[in-house]
Coordinates of N, CA and C and ligand atoms in Angstrom, one line a residue:
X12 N -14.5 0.7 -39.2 CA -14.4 -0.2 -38.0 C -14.4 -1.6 -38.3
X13 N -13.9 -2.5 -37.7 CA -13.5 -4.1 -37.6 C -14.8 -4.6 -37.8
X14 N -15.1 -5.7 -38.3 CA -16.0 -6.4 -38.3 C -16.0 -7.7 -37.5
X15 N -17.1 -7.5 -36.4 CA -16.5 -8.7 -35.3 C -17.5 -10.1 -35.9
X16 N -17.0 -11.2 -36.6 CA -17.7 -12.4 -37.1 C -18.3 -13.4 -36.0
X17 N -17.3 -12.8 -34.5 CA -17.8 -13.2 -33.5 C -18.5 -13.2 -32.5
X18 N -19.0 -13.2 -31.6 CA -19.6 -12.4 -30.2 C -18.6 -12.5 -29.2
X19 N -17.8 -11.4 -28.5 CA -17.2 -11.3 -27.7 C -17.1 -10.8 -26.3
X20 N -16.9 -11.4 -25.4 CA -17.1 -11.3 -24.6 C -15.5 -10.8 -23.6
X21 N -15.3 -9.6 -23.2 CA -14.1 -8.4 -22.3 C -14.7 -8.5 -21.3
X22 N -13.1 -9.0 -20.3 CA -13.3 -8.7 -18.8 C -12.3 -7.9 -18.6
X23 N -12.3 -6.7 -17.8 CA -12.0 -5.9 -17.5 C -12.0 -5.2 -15.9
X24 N -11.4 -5.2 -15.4 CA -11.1 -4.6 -13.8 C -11.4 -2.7 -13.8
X25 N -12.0 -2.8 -12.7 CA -12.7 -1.1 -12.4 C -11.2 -0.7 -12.1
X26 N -11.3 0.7 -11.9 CA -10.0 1.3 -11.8 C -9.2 1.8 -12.8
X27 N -8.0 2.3 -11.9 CA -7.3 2.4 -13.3 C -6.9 1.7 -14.4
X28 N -7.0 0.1 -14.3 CA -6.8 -0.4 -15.5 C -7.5 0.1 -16.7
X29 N -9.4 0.1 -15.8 CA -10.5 0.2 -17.1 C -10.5 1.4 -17.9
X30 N -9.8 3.0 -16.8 CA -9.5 4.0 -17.3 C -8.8 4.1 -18.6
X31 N -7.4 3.7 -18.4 CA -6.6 3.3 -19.4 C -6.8 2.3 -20.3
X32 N -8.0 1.6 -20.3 CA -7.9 0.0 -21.5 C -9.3 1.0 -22.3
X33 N -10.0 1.9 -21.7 CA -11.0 2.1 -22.4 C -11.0 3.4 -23.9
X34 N -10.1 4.0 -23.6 CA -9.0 5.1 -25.1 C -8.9 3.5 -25.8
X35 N -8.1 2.9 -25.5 CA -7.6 2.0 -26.5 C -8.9 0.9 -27.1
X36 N -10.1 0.9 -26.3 CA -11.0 0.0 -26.6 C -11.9 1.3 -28.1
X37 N -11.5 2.6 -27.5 CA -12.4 3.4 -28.3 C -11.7 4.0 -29.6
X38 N -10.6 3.6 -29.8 CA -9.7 3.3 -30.6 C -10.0 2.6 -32.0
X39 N -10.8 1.2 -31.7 CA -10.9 0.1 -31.6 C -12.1 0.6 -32.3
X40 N -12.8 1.1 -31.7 CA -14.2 1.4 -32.1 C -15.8 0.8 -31.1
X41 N -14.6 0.0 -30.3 CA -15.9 0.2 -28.7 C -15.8 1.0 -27.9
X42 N -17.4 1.2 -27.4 CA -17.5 2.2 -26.5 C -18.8 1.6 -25.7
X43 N -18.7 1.8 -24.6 CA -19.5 1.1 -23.3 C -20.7 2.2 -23.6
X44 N -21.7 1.0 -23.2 CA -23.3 2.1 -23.2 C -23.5 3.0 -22.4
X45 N -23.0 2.2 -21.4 CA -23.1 2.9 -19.4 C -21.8 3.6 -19.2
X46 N -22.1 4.1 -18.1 CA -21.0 5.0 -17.7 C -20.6 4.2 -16.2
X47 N -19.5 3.4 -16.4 CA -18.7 2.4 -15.4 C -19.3 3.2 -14.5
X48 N -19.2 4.4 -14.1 CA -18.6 5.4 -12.5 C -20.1 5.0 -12.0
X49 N -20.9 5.1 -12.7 CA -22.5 5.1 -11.9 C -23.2 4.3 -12.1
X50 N -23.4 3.3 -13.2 CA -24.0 2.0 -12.9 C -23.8 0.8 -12.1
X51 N -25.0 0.1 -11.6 CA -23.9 -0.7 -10.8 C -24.2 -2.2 -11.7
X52 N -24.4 -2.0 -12.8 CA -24.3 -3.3 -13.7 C -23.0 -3.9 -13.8
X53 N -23.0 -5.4 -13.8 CA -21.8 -6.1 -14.0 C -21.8 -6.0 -15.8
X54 N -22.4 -6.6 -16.1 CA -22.4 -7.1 -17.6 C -22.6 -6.0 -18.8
X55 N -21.5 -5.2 -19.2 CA -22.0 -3.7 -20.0 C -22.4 -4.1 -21.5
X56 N -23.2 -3.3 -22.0 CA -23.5 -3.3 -23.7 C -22.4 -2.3 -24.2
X57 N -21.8 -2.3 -25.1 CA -21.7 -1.5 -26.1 C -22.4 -1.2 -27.3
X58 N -21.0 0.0 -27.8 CA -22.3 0.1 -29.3 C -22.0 -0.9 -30.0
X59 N -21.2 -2.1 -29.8 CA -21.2 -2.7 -30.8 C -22.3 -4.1 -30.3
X60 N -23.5 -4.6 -31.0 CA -24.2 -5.6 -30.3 C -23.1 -6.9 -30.0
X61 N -22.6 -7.5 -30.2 CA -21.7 -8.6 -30.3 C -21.0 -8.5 -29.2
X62 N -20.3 -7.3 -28.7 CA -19.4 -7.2 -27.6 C -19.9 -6.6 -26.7
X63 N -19.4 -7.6 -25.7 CA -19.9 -7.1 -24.1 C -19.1 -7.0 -23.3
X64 N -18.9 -6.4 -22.4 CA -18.1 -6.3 -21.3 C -17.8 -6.5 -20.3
X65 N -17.8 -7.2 -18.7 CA -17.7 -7.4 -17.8 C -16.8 -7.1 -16.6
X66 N -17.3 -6.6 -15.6 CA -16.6 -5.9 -14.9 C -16.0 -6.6 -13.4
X67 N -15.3 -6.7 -13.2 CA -14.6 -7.7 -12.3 C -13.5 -7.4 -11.5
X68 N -13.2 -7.8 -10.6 CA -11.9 -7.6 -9.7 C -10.2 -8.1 -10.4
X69 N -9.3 -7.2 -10.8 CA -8.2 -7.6 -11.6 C -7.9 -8.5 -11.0
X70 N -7.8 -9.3 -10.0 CA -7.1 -11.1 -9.4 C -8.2 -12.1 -10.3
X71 N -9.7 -11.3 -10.1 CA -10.7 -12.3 -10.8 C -10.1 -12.9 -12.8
X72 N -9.9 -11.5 -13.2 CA -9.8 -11.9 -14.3 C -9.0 -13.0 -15.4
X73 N -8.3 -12.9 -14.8 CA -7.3 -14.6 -15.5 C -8.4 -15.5 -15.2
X74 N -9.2 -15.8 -13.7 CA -9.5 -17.2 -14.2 C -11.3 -16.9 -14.9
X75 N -11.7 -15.5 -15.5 CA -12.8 -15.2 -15.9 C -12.5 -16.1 -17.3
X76 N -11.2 -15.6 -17.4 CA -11.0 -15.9 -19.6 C -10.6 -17.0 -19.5
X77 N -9.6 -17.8 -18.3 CA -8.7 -19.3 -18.1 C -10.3 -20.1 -18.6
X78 N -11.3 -19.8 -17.4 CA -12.6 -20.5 -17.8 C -13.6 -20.9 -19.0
X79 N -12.9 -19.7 -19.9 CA -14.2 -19.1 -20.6 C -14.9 -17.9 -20.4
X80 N -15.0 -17.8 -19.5 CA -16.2 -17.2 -18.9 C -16.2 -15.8 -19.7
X81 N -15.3 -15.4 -20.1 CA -14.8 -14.4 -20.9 C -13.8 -14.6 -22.4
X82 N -14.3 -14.0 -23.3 CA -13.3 -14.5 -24.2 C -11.8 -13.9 -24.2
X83 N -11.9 -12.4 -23.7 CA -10.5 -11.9 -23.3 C -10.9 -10.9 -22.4
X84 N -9.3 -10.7 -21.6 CA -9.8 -9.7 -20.3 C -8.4 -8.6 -20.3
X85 N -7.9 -8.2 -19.4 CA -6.8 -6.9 -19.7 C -6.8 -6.8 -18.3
X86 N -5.8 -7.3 -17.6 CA -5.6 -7.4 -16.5 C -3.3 -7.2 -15.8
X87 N -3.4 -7.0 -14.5 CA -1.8 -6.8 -14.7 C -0.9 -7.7 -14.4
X88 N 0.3 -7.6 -14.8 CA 1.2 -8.4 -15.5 C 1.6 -9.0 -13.3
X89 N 1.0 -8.7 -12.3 CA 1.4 -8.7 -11.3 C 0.5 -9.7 -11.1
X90 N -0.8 -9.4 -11.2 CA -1.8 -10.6 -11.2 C -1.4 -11.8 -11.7
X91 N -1.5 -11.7 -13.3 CA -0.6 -12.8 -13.9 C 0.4 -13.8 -13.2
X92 N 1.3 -13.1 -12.7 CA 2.3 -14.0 -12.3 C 2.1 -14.8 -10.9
X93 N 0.7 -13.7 -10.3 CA 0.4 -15.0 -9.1 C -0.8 -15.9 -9.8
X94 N -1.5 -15.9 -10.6 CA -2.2 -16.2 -11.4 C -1.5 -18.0 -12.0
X95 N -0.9 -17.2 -12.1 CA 0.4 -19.1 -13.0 C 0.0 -18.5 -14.8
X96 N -1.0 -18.5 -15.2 CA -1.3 -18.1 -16.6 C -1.8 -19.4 -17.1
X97 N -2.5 -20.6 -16.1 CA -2.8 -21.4 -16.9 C -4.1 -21.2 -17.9
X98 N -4.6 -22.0 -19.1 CA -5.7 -21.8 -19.6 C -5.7 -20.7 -20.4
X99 N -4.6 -20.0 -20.6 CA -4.4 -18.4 -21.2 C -3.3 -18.3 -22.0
X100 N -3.8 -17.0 -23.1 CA -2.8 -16.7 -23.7 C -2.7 -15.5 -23.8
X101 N -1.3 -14.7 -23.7 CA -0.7 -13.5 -23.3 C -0.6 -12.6 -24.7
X102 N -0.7 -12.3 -24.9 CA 0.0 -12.1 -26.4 C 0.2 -10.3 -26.9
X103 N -0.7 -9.8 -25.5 CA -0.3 -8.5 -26.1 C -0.1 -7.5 -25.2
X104 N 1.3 -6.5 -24.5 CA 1.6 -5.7 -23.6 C 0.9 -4.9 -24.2
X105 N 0.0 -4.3 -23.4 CA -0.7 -2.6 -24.0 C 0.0 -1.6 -23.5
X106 N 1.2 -1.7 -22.6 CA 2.0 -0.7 -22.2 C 1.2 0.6 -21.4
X107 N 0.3 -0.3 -20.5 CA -0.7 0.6 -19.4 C -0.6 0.6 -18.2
X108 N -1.1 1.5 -16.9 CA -1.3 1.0 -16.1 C 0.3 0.9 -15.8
X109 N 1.5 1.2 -15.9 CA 2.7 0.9 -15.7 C 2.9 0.9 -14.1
X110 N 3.9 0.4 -13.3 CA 4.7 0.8 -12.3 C 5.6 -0.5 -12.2
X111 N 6.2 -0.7 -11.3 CA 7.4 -1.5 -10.6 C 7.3 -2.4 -9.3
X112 N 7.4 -3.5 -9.5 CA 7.3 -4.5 -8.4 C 8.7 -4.0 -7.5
X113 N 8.7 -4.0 -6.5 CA 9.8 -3.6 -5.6 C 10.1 -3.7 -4.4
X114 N 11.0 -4.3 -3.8 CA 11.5 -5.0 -2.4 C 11.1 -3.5 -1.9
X115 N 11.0 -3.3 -0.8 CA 10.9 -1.6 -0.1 C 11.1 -2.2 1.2
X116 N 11.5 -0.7 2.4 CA 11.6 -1.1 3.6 C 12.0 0.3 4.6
X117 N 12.3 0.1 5.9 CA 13.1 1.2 6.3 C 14.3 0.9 5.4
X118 N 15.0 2.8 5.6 CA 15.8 3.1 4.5 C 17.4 2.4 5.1
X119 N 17.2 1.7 6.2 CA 18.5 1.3 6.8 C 18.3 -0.7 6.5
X120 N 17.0 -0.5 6.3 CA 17.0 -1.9 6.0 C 18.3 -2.9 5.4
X121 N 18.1 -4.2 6.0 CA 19.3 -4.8 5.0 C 18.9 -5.4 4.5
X122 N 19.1 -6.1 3.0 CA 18.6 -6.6 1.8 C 19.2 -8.2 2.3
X123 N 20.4 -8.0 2.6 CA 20.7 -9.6 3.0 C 20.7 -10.5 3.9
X124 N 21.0 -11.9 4.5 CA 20.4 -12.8 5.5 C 19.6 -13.9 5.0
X125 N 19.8 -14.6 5.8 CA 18.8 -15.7 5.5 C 17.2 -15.4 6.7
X126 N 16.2 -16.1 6.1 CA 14.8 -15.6 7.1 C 14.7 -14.6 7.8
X127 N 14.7 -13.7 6.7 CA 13.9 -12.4 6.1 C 12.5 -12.7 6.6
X128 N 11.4 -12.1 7.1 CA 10.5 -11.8 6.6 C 9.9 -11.0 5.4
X129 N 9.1 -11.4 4.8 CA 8.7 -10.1 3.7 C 7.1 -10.4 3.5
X130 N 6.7 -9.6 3.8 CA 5.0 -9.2 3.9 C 4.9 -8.6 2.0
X131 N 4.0 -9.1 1.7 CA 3.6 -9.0 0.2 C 2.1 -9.6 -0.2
X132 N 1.3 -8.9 -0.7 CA 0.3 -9.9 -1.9 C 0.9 -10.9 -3.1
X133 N 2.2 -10.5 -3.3 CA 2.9 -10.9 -4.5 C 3.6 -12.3 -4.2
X134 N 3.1 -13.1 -3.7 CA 4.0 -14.6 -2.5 C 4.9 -14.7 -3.9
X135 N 4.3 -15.1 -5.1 CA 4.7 -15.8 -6.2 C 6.0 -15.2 -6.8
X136 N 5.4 -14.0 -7.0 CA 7.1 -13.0 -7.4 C 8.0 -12.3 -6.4
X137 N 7.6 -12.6 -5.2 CA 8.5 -12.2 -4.3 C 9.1 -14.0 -3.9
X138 N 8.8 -15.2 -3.6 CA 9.7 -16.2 -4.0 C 10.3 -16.1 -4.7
X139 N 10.2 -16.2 -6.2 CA 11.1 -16.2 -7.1 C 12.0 -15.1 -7.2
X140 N 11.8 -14.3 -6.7 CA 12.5 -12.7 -6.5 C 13.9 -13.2 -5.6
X141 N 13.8 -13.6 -4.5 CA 14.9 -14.0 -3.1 C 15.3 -15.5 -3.9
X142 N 14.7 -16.5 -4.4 CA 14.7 -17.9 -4.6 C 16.1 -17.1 -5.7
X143 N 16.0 -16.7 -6.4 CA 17.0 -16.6 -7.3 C 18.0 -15.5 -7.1
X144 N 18.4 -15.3 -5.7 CA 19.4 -14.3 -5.2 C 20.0 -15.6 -3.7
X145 N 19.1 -17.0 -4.5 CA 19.4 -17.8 -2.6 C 19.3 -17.5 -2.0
X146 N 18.3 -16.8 -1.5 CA 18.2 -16.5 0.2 C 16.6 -16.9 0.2
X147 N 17.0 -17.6 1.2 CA 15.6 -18.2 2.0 C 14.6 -16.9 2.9
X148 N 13.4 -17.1 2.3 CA 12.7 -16.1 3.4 C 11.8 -16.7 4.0
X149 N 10.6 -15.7 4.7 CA 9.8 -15.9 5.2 C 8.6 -15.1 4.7
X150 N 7.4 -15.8 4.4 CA 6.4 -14.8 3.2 C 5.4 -14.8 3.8
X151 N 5.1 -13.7 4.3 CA 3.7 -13.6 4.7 C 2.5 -12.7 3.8
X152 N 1.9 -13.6 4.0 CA 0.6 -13.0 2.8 C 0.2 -12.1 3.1
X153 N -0.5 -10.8 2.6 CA -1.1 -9.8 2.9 C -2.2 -9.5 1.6
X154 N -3.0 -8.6 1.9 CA -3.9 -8.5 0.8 C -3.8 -7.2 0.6
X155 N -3.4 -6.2 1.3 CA -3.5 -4.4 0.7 C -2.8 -3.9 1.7
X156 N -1.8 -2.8 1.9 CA -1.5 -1.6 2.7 C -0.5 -2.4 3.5
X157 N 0.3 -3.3 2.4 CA 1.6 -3.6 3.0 C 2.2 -3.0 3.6
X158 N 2.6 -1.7 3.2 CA 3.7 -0.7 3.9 C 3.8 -0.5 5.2
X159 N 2.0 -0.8 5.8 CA 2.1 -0.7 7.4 C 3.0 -2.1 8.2
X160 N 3.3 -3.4 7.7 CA 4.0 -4.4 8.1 C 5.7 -3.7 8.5
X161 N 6.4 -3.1 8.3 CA 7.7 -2.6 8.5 C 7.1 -2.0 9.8
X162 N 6.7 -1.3 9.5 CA 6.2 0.2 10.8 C 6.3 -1.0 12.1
X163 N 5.2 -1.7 11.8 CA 4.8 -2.5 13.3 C 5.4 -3.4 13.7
X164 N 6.6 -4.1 12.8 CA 7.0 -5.0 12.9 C 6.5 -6.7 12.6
X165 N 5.6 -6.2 11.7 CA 5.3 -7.4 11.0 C 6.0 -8.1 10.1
X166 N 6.8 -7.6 9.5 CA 8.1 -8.1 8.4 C 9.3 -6.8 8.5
X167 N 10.6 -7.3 7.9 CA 11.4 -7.1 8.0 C 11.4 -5.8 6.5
X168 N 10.8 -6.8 5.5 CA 10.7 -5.7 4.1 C 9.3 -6.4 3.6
X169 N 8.7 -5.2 2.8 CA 8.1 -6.0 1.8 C 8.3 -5.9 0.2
X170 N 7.3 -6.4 -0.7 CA 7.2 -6.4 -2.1 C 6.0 -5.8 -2.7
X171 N 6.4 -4.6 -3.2 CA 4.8 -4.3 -3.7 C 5.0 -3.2 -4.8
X172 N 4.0 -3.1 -5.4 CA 3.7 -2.1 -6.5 C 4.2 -0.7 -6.2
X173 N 4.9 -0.2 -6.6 CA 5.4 1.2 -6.6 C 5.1 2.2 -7.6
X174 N 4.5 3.1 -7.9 CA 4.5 4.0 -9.0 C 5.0 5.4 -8.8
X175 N 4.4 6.0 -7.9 CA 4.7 7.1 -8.0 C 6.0 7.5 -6.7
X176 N 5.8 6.5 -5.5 CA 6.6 6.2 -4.7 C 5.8 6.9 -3.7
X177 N 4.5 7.8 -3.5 CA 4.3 8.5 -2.6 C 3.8 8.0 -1.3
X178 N 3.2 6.7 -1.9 CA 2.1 5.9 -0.4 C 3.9 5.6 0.1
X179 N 5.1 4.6 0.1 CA 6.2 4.5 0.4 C 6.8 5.7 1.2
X180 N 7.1 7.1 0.8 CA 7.2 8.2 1.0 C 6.5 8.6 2.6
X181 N 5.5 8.6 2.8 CA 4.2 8.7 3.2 C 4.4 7.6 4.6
X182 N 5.2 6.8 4.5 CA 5.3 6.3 5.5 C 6.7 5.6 6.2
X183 N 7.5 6.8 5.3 CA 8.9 6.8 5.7 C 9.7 5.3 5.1
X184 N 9.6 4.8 4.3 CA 9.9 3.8 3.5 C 10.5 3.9 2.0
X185 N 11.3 3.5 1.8 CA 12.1 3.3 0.2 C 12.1 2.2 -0.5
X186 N 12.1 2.2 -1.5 CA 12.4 1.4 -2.6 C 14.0 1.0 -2.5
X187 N 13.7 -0.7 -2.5 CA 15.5 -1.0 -2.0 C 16.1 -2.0 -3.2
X188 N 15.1 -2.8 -3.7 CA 15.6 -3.3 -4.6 C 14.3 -3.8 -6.2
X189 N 15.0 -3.8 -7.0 CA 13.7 -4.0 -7.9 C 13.4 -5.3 -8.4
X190 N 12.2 -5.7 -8.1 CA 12.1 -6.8 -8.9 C 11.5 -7.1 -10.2
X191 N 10.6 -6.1 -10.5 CA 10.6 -6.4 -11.8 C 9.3 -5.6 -12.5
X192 N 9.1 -4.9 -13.7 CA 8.6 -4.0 -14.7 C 6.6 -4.3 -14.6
X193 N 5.9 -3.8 -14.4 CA 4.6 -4.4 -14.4 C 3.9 -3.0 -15.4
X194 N 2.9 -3.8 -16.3 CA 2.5 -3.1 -17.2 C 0.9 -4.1 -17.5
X195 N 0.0 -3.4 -18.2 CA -1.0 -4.4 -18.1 C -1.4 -5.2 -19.8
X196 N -2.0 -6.6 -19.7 CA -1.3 -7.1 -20.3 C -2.9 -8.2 -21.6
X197 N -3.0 -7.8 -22.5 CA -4.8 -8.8 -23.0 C -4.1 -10.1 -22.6
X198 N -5.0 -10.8 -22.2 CA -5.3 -12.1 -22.1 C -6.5 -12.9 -23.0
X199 N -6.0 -13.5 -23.2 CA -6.7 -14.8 -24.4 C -7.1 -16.1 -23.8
X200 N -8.4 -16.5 -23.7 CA -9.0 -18.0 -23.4 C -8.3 -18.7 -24.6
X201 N -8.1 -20.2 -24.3 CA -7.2 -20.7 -25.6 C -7.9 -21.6 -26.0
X202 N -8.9 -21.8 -25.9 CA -10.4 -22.2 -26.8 C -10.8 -21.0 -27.9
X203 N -11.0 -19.5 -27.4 CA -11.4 -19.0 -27.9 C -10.5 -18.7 -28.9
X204 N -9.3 -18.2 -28.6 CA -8.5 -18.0 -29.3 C -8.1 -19.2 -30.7
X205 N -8.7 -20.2 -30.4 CA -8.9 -21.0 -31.8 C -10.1 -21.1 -32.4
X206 N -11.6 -20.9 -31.7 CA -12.7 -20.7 -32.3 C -13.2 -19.8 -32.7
X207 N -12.8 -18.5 -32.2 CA -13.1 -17.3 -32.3 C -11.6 -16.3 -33.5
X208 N -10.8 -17.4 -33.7 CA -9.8 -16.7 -34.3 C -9.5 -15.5 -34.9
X209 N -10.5 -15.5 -36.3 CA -10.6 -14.5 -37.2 C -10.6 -13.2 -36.4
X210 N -11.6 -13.0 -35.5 CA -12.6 -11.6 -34.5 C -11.5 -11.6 -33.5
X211 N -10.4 -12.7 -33.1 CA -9.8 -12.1 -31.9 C -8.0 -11.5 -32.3
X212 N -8.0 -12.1 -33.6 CA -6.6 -11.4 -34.2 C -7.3 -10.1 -34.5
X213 N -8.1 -10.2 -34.9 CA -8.4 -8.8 -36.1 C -8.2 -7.5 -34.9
X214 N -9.1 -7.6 -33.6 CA -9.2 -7.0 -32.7 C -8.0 -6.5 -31.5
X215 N -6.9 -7.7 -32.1 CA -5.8 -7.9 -31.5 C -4.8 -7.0 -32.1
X216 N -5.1 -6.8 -33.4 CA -4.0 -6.4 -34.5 C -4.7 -4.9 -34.4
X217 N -6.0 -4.3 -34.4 CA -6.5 -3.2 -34.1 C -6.0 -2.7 -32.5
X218 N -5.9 -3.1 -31.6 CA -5.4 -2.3 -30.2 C -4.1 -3.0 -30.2
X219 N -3.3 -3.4 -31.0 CA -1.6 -3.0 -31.1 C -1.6 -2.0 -32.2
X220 N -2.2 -1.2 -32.9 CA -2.4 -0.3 -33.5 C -2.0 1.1 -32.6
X221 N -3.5 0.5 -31.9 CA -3.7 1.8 -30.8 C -2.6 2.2 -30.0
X222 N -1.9 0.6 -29.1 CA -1.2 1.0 -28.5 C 0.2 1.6 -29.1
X223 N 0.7 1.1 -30.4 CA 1.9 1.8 -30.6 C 1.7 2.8 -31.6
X224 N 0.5 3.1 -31.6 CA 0.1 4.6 -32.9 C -0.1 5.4 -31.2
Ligands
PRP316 C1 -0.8 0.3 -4.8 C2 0.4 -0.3 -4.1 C3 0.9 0.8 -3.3 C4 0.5 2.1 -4.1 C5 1.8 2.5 -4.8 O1 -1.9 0.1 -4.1 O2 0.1 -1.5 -3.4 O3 0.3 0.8 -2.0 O4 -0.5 1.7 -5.0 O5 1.5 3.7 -5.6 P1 2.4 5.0 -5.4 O6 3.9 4.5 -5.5 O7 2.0 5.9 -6.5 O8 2.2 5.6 -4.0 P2 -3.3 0.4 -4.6 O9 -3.7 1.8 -4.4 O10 -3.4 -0.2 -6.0 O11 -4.2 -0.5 -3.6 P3 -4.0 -1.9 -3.0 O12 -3.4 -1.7 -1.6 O13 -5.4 -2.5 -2.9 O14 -3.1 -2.7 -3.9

């Protein structure tokens, strides 16, 4: 196993991200003391003394590690982009957690016009999504269970995470256009990442291991 010269500190989102980042953490040669599902501790031990873990909401995590507050965290590439990525460094796809950002809508919807509505959590990549096809919209924020905004007439389309397509499915809605590949993604404090150097490549070069062994 790695020898950590440093004390490190993983933020990590419950869910399926922590499912999937935690094979690759045990890979690695960490392994959480507690068992996520039943403790209700924020702050986990592992077996390794030096590393700890912290458990947080995936929007939280960029600015856990932007701050410090964490030395690195594993959060998705969807967050990220409403995130900006200041304070951070990206450096390594673990190729987890996958699905697809995607315009969706009724299946007669039209994709084109000017002031659109589009209901989304995603303001940041759903701009840039229309901003670079020229068409002006209208973006209304939402925080979860977009899909119901079409139905009621709250937006015209929206933007949201797709995987399996079934919640979409489920409420008589399609996938209409794509915007873009989401996969989850380490993040690096860029303090740490120069004081902590040695312990955060080594660790870094160990779960790109994992991920492409
Ligand atoms: C995501 C996304 C969709 C659903 C897509 O929501 O917002 O609603 O999963 O998955 P599917 O294509 O396999 O049906 P999530 O469950 O993460 O909850 P959220 O509404 O809090 O984002």
């Amino acid at each position: 196993m790695m020898a950590f010269k440093s004390p490190i500190t993983i933020a990590l989102p419950k869910g399926r991200i922590l499912k999937d980042t935690l094979p690759l953490l045990a890979h690695v040669g960490i392994k959480l003391r507690d068992d996520p599902d039943t403790s209700r501790k924020l702050i986990l031990d592992t077996n390794v003394d030096v590393v700890k873990v912290v458990l947080i909401r995936a929007t939280d995590v960029p600015t856990y590690v932007q701050w410090g507050a964490a030395d690195l965290g594993v959060t998705g590439k969807d967050t990220l982009v409403e995130h900006g990525g200041e304070g951070l460094y990206e450096p390594l796809d673990l190729h987890i957690a996958k699905c697809q950002l995607m315009v969706a809508g009724h299946p007669e919807a039209s994709l084109d016009g000017q002031r659109l509505r589009i209901a989304t959590k995603y303001v940041k990549a759903a701009k840039r999504h229309f901003a670079a096809k020229g068409q002006q919209v209208e973006i209304i924020k939402l925080y979860g269970s977009m899909e119901l905004a079409p139905l009621v007439g709250l937006s015209d389309l929206i933007v949201d995470l797709v995987e399996s397509g079934n919640t979409l499915k489920a409420n008589g809605l399609v996938p209409l256009e794509f915007v873009m590949d989401i996969s989850s993604r380490l993040v690096v404090n860029k303090a740490s990442w120069k004081m902590k150097h040695e312990t955060i490549i080594a660790l870094m070069e160990a779960l790109s291991e994992a991920v492409n062994g």
